[in-house]
JSON list of C-alpha atoms in Angstrom, two decimals:
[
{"chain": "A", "resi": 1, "resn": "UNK", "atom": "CA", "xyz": [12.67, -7.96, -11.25]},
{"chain": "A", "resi": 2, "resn": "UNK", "atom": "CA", "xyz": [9.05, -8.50, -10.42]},
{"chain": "A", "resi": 3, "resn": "UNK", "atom": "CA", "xyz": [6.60, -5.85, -12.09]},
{"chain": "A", "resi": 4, "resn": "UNK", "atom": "CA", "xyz": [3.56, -4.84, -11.53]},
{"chain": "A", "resi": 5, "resn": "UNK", "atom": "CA", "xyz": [1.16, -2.27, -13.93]},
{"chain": "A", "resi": 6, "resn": "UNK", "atom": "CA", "xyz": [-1.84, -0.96, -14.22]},
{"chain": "A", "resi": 7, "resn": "UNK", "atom": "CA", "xyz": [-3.93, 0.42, -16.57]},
{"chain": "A", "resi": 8, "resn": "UNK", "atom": "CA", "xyz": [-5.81, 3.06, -17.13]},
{"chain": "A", "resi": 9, "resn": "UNK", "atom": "CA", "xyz": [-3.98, 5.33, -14.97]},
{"chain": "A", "resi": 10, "resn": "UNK", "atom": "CA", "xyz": [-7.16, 7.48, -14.90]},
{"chain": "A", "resi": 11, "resn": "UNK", "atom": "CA", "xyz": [-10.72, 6.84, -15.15]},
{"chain": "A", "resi": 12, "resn": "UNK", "atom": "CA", "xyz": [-13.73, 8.53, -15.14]},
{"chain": "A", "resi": 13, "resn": "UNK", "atom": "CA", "xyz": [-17.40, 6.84, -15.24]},
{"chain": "A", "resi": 14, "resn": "UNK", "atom": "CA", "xyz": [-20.66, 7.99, -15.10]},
{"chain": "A", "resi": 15, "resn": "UNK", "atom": "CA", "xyz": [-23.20, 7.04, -12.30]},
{"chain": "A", "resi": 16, "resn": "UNK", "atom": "CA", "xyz": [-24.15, 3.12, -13.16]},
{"chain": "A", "resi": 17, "resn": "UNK", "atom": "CA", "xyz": [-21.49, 2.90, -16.35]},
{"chain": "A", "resi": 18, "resn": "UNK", "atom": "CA", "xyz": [-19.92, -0.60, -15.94]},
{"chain": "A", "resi": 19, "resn": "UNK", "atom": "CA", "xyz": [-15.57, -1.22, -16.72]},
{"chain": "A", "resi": 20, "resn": "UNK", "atom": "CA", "xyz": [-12.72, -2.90, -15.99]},
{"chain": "A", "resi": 21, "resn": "UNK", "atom": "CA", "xyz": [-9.23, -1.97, -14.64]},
{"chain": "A", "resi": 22, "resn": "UNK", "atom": "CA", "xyz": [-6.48, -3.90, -15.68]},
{"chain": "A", "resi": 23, "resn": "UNK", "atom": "CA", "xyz": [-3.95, -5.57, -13.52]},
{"chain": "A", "resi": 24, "resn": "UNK", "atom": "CA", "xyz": [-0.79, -6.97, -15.47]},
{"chain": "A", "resi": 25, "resn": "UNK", "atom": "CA", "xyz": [2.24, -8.86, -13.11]},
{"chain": "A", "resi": 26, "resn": "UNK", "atom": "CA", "xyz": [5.13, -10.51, -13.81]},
{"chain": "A", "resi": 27, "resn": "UNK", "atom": "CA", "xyz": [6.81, -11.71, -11.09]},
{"chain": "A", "resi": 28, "resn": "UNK", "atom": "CA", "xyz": [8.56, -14.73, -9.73]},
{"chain": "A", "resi": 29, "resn": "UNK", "atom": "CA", "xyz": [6.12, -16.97, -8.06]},
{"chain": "A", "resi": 30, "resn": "UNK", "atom": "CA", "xyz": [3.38, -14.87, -7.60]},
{"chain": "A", "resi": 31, "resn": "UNK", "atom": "CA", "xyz": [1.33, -16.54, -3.88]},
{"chain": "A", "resi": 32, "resn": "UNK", "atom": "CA", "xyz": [-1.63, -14.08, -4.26]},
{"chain": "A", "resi": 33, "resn": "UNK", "atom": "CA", "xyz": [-2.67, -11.34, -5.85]},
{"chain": "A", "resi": 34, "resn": "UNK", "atom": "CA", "xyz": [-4.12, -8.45, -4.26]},
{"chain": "A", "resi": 35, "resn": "UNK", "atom": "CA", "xyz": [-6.30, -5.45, -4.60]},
{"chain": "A", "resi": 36, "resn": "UNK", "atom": "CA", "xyz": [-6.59, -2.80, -2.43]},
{"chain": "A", "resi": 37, "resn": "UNK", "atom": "CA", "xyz": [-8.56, 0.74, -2.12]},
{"chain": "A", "resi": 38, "resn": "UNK", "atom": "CA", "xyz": [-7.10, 4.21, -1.49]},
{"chain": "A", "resi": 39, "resn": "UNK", "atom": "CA", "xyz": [-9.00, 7.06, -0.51]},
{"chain": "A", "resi": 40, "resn": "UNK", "atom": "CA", "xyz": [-7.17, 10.43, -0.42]},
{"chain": "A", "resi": 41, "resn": "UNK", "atom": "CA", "xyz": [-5.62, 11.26, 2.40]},
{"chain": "A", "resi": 42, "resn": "UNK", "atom": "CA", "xyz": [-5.16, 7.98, 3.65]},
{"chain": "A", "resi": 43, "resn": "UNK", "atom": "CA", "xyz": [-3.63, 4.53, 3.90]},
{"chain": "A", "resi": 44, "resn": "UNK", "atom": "CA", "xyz": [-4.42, 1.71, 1.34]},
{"chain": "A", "resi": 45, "resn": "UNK", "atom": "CA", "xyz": [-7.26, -0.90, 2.24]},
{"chain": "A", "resi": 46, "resn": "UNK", "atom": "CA", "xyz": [-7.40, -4.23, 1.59]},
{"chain": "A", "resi": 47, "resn": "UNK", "atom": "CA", "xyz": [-10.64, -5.18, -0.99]},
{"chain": "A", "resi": 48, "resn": "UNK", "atom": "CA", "xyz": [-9.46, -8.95, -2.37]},
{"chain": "A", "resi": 49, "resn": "UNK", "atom": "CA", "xyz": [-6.93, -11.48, -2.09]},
{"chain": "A", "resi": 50, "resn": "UNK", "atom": "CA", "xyz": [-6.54, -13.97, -5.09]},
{"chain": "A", "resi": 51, "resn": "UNK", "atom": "CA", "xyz": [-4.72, -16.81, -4.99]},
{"chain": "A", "resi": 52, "resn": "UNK", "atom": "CA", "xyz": [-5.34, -19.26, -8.60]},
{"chain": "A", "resi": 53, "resn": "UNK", "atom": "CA", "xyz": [-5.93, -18.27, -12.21]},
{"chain": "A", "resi": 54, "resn": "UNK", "atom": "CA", "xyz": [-9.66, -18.57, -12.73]},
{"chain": "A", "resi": 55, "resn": "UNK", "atom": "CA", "xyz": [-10.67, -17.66, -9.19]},
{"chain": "A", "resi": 56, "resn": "UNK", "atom": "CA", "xyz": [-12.89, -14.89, -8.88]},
{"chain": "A", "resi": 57, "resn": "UNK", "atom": "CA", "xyz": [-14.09, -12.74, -5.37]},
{"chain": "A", "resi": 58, "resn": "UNK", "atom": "CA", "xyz": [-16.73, -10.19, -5.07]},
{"chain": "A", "resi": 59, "resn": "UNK", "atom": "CA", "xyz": [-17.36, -7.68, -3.03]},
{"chain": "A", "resi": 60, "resn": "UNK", "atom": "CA", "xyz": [-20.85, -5.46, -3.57]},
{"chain": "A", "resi": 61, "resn": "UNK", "atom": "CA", "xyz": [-20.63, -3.67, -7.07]},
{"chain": "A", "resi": 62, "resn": "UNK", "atom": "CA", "xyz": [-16.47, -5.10, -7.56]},
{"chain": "A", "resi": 63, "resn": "UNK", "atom": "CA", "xyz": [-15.52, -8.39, -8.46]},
{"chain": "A", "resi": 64, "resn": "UNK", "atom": "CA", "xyz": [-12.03, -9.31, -9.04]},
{"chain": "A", "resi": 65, "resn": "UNK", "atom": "CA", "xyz": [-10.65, -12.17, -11.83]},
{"chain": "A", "resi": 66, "resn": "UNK", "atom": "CA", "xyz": [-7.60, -13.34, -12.04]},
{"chain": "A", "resi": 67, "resn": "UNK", "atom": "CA", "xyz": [-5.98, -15.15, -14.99]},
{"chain": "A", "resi": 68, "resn": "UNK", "atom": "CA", "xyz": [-2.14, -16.60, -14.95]},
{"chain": "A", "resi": 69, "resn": "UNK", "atom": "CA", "xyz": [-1.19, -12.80, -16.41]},
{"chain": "A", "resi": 70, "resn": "UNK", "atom": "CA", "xyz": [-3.51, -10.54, -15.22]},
{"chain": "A", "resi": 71, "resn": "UNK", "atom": "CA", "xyz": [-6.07, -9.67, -12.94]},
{"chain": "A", "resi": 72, "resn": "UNK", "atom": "CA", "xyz": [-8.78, -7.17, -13.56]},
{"chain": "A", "resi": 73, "resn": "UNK", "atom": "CA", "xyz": [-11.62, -5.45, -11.24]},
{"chain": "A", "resi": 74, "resn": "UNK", "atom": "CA", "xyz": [-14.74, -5.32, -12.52]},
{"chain": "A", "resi": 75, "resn": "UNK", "atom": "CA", "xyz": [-16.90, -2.63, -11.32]},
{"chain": "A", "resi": 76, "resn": "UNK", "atom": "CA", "xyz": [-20.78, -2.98, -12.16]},
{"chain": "A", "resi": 77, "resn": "UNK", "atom": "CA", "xyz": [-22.75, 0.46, -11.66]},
{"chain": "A", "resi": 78, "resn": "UNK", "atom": "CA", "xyz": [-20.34, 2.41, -9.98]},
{"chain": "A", "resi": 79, "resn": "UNK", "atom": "CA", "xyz": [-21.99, 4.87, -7.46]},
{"chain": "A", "resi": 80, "resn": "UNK", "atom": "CA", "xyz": [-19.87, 8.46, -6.60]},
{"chain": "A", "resi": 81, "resn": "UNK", "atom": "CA", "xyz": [-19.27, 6.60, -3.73]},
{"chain": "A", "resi": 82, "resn": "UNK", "atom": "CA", "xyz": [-16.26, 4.82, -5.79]},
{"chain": "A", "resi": 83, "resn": "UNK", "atom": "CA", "xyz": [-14.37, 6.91, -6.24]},
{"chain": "A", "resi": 84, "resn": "UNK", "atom": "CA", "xyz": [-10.68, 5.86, -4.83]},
{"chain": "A", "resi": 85, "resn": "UNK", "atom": "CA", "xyz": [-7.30, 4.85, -5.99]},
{"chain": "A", "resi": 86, "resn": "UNK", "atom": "CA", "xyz": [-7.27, 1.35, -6.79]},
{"chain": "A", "resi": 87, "resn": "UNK", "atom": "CA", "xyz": [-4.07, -0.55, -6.29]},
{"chain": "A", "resi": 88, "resn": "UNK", "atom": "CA", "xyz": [-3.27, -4.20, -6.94]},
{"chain": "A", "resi": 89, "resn": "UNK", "atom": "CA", "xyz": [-0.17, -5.83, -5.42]},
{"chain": "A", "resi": 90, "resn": "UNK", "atom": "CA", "xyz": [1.43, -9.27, -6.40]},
{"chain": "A", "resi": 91, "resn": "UNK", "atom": "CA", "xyz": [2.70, -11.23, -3.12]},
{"chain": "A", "resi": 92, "resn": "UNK", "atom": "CA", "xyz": [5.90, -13.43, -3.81]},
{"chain": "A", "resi": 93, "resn": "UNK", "atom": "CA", "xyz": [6.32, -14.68, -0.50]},
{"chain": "A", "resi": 94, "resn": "UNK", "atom": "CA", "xyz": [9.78, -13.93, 1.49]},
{"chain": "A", "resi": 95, "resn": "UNK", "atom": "CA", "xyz": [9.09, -12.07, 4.41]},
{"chain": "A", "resi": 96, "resn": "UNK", "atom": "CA", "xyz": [5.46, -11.04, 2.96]},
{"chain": "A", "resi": 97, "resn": "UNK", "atom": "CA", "xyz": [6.66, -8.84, 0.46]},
{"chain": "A", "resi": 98, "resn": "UNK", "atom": "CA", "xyz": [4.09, -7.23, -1.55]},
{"chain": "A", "resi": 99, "resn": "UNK", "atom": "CA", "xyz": [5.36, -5.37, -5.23]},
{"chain": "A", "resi": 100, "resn": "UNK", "atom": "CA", "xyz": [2.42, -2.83, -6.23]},
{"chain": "A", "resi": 101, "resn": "UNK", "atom": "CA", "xyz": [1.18, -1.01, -9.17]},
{"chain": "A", "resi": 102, "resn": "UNK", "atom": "CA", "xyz": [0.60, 2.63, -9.70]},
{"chain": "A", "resi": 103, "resn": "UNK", "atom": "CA", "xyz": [-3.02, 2.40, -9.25]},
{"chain": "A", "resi": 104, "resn": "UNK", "atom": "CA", "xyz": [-6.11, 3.47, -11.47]},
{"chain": "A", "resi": 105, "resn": "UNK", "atom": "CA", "xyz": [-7.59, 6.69, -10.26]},
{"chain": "A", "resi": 106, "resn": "UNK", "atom": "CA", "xyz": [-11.46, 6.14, -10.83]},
{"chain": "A", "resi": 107, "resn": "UNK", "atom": "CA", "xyz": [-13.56, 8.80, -10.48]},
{"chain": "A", "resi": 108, "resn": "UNK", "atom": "CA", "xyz": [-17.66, 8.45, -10.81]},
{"chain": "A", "resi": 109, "resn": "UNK", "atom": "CA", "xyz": [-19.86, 10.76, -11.16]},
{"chain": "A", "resi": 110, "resn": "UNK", "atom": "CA", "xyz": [-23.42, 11.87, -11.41]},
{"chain": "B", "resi": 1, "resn": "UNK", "atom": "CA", "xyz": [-9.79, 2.47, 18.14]},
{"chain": "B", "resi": 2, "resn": "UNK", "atom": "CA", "xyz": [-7.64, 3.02, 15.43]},
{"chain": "B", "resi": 3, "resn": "UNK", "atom": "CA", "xyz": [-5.99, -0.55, 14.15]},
{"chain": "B", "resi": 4, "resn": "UNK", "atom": "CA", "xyz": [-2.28, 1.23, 12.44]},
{"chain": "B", "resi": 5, "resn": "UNK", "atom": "CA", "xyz": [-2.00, 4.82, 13.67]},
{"chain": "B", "resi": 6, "resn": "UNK", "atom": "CA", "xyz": [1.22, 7.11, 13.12]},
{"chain": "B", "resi": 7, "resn": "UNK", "atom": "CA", "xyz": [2.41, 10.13, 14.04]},
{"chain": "B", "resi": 8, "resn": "UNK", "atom": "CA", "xyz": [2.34, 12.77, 12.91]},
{"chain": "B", "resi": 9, "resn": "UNK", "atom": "CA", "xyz": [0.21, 13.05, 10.04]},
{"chain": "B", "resi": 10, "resn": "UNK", "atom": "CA", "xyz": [2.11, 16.25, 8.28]},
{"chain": "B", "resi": 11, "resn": "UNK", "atom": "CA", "xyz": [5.84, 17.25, 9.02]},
{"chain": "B", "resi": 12, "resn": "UNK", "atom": "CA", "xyz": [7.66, 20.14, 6.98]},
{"chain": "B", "resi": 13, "resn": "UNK", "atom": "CA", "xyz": [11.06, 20.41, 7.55]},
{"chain": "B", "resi": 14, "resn": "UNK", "atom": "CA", "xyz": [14.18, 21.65, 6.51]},
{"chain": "B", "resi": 15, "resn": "UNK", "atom": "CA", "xyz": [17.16, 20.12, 4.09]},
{"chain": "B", "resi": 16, "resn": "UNK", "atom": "CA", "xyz": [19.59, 18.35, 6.58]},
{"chain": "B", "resi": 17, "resn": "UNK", "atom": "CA", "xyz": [17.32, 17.64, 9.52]},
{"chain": "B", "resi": 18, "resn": "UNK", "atom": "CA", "xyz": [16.50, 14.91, 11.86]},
{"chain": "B", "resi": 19, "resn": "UNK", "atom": "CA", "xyz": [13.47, 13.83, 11.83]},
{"chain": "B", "resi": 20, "resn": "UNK", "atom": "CA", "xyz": [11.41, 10.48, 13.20]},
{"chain": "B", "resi": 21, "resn": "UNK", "atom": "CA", "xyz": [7.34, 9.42, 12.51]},
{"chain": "B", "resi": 22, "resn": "UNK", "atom": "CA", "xyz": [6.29, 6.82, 14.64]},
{"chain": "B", "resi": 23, "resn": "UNK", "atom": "CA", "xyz": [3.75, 3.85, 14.36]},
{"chain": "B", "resi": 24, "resn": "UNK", "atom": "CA", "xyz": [1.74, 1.81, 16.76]},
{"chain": "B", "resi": 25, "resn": "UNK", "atom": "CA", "xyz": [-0.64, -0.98, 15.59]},
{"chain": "B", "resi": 26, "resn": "UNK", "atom": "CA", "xyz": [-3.22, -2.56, 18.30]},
{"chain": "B", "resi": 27, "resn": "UNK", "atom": "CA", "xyz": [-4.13, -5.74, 16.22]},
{"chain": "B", "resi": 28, "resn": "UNK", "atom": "CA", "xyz": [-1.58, -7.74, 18.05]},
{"chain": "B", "resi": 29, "resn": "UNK", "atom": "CA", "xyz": [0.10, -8.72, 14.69]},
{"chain": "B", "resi": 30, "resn": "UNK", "atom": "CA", "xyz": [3.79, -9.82, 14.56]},
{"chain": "B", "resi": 31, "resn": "UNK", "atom": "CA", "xyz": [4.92, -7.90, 11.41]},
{"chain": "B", "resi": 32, "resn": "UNK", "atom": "CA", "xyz": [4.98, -4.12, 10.36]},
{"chain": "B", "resi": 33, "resn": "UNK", "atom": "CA", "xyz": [6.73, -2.37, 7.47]},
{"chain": "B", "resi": 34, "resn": "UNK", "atom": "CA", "xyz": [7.18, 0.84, 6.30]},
{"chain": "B", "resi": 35, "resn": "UNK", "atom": "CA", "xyz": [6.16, 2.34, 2.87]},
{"chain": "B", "resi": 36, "resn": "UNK", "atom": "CA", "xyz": [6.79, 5.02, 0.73]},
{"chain": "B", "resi": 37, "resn": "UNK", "atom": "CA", "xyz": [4.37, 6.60, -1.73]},
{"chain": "B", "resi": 38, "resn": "UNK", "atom": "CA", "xyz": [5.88, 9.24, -4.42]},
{"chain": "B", "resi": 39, "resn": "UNK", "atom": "CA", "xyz": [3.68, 11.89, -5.47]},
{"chain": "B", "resi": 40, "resn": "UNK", "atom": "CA", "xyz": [2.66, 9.46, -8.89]},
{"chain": "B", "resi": 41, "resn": "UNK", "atom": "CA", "xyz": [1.19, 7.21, -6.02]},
{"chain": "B", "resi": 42, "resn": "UNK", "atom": "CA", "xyz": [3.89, 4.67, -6.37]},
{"chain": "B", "resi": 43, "resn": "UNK", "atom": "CA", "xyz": [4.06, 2.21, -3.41]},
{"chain": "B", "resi": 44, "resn": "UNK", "atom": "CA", "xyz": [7.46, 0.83, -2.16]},
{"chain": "B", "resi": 45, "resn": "UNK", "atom": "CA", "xyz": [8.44, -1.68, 0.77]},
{"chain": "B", "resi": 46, "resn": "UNK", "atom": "CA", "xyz": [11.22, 0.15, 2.89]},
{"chain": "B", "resi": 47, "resn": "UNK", "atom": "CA", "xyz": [11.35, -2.28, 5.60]},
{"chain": "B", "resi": 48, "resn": "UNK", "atom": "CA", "xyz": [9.54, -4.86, 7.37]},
{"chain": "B", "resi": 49, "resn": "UNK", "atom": "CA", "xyz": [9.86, -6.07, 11.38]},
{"chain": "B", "resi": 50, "resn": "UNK", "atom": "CA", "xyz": [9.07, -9.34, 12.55]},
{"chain": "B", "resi": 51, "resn": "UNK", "atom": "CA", "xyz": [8.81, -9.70, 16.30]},
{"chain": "B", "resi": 52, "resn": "UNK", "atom": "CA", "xyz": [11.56, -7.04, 16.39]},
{"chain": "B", "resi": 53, "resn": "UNK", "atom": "CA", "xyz": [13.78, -8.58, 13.99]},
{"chain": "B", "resi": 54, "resn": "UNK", "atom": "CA", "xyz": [14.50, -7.17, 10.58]},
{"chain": "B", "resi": 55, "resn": "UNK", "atom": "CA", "xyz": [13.21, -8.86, 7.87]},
{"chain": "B", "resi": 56, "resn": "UNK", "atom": "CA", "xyz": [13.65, -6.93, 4.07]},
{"chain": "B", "resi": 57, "resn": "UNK", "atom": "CA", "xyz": [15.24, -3.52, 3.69]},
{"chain": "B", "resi": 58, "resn": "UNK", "atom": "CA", "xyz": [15.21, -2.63, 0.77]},
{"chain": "B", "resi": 59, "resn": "UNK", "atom": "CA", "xyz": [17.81, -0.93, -1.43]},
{"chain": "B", "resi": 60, "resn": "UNK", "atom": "CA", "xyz": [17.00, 2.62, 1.18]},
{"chain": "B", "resi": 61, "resn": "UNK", "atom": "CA", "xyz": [20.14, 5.40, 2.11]},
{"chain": "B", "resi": 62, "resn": "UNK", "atom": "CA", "xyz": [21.78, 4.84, 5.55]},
{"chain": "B", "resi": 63, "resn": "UNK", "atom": "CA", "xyz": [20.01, 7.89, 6.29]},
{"chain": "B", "resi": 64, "resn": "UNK", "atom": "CA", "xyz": [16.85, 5.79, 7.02]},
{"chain": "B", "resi": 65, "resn": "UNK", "atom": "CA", "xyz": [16.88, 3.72, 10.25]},
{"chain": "B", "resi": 66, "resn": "UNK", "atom": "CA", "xyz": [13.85, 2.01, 11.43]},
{"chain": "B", "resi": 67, "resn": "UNK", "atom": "CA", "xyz": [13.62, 0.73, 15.47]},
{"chain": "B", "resi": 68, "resn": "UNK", "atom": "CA", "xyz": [11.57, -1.90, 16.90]},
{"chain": "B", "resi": 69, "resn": "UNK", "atom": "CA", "xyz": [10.83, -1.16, 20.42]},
{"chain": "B", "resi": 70, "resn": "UNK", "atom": "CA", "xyz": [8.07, -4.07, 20.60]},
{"chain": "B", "resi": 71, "resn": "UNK", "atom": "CA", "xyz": [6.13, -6.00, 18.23]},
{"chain": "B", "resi": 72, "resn": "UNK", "atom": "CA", "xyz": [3.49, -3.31, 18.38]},
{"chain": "B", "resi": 73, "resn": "UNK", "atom": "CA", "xyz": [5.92, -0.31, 17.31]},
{"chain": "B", "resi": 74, "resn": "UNK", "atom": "CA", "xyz": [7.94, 0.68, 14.42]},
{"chain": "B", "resi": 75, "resn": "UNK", "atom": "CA", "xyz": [9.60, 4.12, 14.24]},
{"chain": "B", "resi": 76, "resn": "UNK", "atom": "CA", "xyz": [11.16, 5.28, 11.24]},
{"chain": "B", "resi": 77, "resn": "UNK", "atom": "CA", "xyz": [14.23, 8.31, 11.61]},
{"chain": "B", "resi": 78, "resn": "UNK", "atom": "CA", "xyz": [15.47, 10.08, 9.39]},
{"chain": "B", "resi": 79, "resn": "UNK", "atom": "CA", "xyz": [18.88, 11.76, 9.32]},
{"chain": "B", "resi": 80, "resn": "UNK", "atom": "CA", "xyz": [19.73, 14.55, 7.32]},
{"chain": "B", "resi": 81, "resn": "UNK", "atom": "CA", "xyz": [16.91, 14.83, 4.89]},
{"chain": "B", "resi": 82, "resn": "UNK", "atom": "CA", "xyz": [17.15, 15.84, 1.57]},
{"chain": "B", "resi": 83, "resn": "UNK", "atom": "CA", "xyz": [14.71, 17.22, -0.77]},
{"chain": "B", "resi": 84, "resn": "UNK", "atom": "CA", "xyz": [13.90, 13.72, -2.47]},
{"chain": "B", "resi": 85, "resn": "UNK", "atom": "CA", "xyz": [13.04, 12.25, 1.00]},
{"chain": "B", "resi": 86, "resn": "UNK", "atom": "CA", "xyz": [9.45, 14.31, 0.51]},
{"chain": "B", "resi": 87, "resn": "UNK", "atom": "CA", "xyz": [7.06, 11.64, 0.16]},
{"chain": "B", "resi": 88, "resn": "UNK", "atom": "CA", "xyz": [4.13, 9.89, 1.86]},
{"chain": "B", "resi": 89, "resn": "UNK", "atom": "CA", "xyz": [5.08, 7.43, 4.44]},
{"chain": "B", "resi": 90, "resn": "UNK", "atom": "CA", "xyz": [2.59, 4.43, 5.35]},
{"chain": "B", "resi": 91, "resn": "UNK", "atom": "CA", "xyz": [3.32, 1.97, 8.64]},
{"chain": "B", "resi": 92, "resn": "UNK", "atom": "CA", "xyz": [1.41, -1.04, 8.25]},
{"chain": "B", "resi": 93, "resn": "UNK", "atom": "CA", "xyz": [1.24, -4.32, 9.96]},
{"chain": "B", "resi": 94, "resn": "UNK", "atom": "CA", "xyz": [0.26, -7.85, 8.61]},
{"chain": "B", "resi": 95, "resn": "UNK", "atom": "CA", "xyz": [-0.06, -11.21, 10.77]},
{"chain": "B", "resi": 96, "resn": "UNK", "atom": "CA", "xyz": [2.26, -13.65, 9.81]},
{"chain": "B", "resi": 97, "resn": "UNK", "atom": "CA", "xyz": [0.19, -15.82, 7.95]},
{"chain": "B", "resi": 98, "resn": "UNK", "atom": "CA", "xyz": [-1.34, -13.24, 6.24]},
{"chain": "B", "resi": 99, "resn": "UNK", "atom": "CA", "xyz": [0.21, -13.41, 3.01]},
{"chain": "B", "resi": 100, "resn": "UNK", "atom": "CA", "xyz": [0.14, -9.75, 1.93]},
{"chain": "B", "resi": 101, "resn": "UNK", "atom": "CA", "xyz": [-2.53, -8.70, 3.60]},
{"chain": "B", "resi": 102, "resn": "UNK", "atom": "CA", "xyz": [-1.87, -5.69, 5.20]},
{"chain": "B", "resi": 103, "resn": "UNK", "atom": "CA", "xyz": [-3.33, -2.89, 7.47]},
{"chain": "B", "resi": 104, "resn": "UNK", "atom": "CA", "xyz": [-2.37, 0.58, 6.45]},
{"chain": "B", "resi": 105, "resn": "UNK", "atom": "CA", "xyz": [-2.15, 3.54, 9.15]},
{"chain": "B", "resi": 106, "resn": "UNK", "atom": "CA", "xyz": [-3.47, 6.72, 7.48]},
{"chain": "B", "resi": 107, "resn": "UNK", "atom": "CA", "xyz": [0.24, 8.04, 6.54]},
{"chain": "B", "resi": 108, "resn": "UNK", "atom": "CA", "xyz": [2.93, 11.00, 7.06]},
{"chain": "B", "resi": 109, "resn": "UNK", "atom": "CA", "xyz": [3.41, 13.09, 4.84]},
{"chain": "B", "resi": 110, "resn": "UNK", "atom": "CA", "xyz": [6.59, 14.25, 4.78]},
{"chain": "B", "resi": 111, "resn": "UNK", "atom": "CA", "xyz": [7.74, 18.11, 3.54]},
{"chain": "B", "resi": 112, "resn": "UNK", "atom": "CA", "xyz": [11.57, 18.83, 2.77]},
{"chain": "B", "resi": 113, "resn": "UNK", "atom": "CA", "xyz": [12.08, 22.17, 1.87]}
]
């Protein structure tokens, strides 16, 4: 069965203090690997797509690496404005089928 | 213009009611699903609709029946809910070449008491 986890399950930065969330999969044929954003309240949004091992995509203070394992999101000098659920998803293919992790809830602050 | 927008947004009910959410995307996309997210954020494929058609359903009670009037609309009912039905439900809608990427509408979240 195709798994996806993430790690921390919480974090919490100060304004400008760099990290990394971990993304771990194993799954059958993994087609792209995905991150996403959730804000309370509402639906996921889509941040990256990632489709090779070595292939990296940023996105203003996030970049996203992926390696044939794992996939992590680095986030250089967070800003409050952050602050989100952060969900990756692998995509297997057949019928766009997306398996996702827990999240990491990162919180920033001042 | 909202892209994925469902209805309603909150609905508390009662053990062993009927209830439906509905979902209407306006991105002209050929797919929608429906998702459920448990209270540790957990986020699980139901179903998913392609030009009307069923696609995956996943291992989800009879008591869950999804209807494609259109390509633009995916209702979800619910028969006789039960407490473990209380959850948050996400439509969302990909192109068919999109390869997981997928438009969320803001959610339902659903009460059983």
């Amino acid at each position: 069965e195709d798994q996806v986890t993430q790690s921390p399950e919480a974090l919490r930065l100060q304004e400008g203090e760099s990290s990394s969330l971990n993304c771990s999969y194993t799954v059958s044929g993994l087609r792209g690997l995905f991150w996403y954003r959730q804000d309370p309240g509402k639906g996921p949004e889509f941040l990256f797509t990632l489709y090779s091992a070595g292939e990296e995509k940023e996105k203003e203070r996030l970049k996203a690496t992926l390696t044939k394992k794992e996939s992590f999101l680095h986030i250089t000098a967070p800003k409050p404005e952050d602050s989100a659920t952060y969900l990756c998803a692998a995509f297997t293919g057949g019928g766009n089928k997306l398996t996702f992790g827990t999240g990491t809830q990162l919180k920033v602050e001042l | 213009d909202t892209a994925v927008s469902q209805t309603p947004k909150y609905l508390v009910t009662q053990m062993g009611n009927d209830k439906s959410i509905k979902c209407e995307q306006n991105l002209g996309h050929d797919t929608m699903y429906w998702y459920k997210q448990d209270s540790k954020k957990f986020l699980k494929i139901m179903f998913s609709y392609n030009n009307k058609e069923l696609i995956i359903n996943e291992t989800v009670p009879n008591r869950f029946s999804p209807k494609s009037p259109d390509k633009a609309h995916l209702n979800l009912h619910i028969n006789s809910l039960e407490l473990g039905d209380s959850a948050v439900y996400f439509c969302a809608s990909s192109q068919d070449d999109g390869g997981g990427k997928l438009f969320f509408g803001s959610g339902t979240q659903l009460s059983v008491l």
